[in-house]
PDB file of C-alpha atoms in Angstrom:
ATOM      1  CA  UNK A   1      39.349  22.835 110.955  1.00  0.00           C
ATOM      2  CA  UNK A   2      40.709  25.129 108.261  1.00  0.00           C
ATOM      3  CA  UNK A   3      38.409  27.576 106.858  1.00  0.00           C
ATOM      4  CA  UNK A   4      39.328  30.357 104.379  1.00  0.00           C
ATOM      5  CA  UNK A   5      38.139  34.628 105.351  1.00  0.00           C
ATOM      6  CA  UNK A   6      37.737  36.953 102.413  1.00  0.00           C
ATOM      7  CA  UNK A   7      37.385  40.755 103.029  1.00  0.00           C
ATOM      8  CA  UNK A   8      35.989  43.345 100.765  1.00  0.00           C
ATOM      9  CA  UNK A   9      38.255  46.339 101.341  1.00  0.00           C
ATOM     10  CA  UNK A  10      36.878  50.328 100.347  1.00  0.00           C
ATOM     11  CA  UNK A  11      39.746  53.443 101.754  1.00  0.00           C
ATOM     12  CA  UNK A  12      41.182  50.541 103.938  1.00  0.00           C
ATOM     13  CA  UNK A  13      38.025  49.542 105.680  1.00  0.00           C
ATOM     14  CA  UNK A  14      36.306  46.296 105.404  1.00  0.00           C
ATOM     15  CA  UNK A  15      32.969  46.736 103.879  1.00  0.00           C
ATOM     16  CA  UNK A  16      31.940  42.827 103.948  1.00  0.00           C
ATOM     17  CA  UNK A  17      33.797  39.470 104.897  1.00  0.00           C
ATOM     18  CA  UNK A  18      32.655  35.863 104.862  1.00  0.00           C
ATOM     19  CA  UNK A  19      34.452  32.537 105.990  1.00  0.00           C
ATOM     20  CA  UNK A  20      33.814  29.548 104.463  1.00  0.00           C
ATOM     21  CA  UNK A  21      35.464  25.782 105.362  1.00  0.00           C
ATOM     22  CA  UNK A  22      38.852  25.300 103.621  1.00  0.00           C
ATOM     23  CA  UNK A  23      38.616  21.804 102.068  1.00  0.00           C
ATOM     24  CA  UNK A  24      42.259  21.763 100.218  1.00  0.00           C
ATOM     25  CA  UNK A  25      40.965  23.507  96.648  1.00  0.00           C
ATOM     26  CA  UNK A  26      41.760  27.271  96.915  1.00  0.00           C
ATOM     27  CA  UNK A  27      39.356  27.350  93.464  1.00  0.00           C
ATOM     28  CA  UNK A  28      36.406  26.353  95.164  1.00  0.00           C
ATOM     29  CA  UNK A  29      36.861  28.159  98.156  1.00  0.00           C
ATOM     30  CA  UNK A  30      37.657  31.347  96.037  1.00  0.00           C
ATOM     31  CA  UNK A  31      34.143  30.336  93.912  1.00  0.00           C
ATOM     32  CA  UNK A  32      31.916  29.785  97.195  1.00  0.00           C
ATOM     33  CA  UNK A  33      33.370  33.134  99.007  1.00  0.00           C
ATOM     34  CA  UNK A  34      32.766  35.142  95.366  1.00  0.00           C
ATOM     35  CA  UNK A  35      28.941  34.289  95.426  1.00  0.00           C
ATOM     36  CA  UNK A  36      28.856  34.715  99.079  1.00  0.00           C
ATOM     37  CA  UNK A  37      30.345  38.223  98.833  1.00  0.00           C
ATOM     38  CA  UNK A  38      28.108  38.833  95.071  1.00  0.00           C
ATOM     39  CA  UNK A  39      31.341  40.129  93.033  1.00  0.00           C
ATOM     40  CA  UNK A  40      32.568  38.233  89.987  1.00  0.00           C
ATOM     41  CA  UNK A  41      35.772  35.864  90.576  1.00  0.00           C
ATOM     42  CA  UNK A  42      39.373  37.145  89.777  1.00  0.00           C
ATOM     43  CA  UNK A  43      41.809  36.259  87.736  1.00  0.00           C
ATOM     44  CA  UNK A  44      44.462  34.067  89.081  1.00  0.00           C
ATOM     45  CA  UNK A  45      48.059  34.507  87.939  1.00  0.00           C
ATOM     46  CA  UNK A  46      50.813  32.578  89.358  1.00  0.00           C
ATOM     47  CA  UNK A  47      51.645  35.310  91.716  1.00  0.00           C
ATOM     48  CA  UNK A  48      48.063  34.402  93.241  1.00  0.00           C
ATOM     49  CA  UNK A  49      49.659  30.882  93.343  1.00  0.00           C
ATOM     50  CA  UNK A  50      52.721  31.699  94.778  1.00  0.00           C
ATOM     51  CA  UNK A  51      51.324  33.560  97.538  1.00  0.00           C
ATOM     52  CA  UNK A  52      48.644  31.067  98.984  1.00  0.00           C
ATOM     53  CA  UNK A  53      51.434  28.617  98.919  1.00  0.00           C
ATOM     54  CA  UNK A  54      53.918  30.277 100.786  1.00  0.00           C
ATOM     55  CA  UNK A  55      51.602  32.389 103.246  1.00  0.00           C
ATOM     56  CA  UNK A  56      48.381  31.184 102.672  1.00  0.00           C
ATOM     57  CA  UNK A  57      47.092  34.758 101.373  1.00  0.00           C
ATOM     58  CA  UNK A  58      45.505  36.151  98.423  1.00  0.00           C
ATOM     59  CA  UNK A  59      45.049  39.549  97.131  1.00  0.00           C
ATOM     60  CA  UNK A  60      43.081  40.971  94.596  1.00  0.00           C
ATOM     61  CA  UNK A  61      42.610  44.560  93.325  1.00  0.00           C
ATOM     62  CA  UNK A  62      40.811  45.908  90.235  1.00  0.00           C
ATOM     63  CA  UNK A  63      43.350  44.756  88.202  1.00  0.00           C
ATOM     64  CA  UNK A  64      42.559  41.294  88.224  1.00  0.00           C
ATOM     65  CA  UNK A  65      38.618  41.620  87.716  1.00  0.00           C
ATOM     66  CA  UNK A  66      37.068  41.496  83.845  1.00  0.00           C
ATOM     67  CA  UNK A  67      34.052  42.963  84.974  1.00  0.00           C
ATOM     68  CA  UNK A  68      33.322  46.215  87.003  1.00  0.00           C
ATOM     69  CA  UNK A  69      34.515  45.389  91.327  1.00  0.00           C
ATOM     70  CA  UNK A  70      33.530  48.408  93.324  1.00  0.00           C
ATOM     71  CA  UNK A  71      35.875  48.220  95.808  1.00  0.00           C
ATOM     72  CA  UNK A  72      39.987  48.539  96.429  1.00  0.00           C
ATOM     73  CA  UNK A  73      40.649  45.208  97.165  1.00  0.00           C
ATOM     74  CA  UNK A  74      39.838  41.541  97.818  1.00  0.00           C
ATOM     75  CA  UNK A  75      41.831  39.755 100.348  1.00  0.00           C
ATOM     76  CA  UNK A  76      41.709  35.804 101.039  1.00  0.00           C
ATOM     77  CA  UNK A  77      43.429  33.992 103.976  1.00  0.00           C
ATOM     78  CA  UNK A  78      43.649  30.672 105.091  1.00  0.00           C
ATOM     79  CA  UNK A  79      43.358  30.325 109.155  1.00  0.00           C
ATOM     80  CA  UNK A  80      43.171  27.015 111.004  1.00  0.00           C
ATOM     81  CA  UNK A  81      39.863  28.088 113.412  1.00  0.00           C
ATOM     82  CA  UNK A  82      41.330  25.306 116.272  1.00  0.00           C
ATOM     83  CA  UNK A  83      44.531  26.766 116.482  1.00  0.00           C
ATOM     84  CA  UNK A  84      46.275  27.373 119.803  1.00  0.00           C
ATOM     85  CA  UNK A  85      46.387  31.163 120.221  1.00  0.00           C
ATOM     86  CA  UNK A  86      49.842  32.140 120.105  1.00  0.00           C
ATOM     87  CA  UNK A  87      51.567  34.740 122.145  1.00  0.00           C
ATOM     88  CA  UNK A  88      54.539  37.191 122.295  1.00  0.00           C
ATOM     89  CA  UNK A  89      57.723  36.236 123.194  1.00  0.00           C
ATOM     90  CA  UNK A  90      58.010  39.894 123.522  1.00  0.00           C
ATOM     91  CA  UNK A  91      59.005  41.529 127.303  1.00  0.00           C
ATOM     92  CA  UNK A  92      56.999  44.468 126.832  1.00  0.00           C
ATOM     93  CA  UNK A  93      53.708  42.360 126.068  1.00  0.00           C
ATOM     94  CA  UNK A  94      54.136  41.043 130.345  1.00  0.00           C
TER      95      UNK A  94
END
């Protein structure tokens, strides 16, 4: 099952982060994880677009907010939660 984690970044710390199911509509996954996290939803410009399409990411910064967001950033990403962990091909990770 896909779900979708937004962080609340402040001096590159995350102050607050929620998860909510991932149903195929960014928009309404942005929406629920907004009044989950109580800050007003972004803007989204086709960069926004771009981004979750390609690497299933987001991010927001002050920039993209009408009203007042106390923090540095907002950052979105799409996980699969039943995902096989993946390792390393790496030698030095043994």
């Amino acid at each position: 099952m896909e779900q979708v984690w937004a962080r609340l970044m402040k001096h590159h710390r995350i102050v607050k982060s929620e998860t909510v199911p991932y149903d195929g509509s960014a928009l309404d996954a942005l929406n629920a994880l907004c009044m989950r996290l109580d800050v007003a939803r972004p803007m989204i410009l086709p960069k926004h677009e771009r981004e979750w399409e390609q690497f299933g990411q987001m991010h927001f910064t002050k920039e993209h907010f009408v009203e007042s967001f106390p923090y540095d950033k907002l950052e979105i990403e799409r996980f699969d939660a039943n995902a096989p962990k993946s390792r390393s091909m790496d030698p030095r990770n043994g």
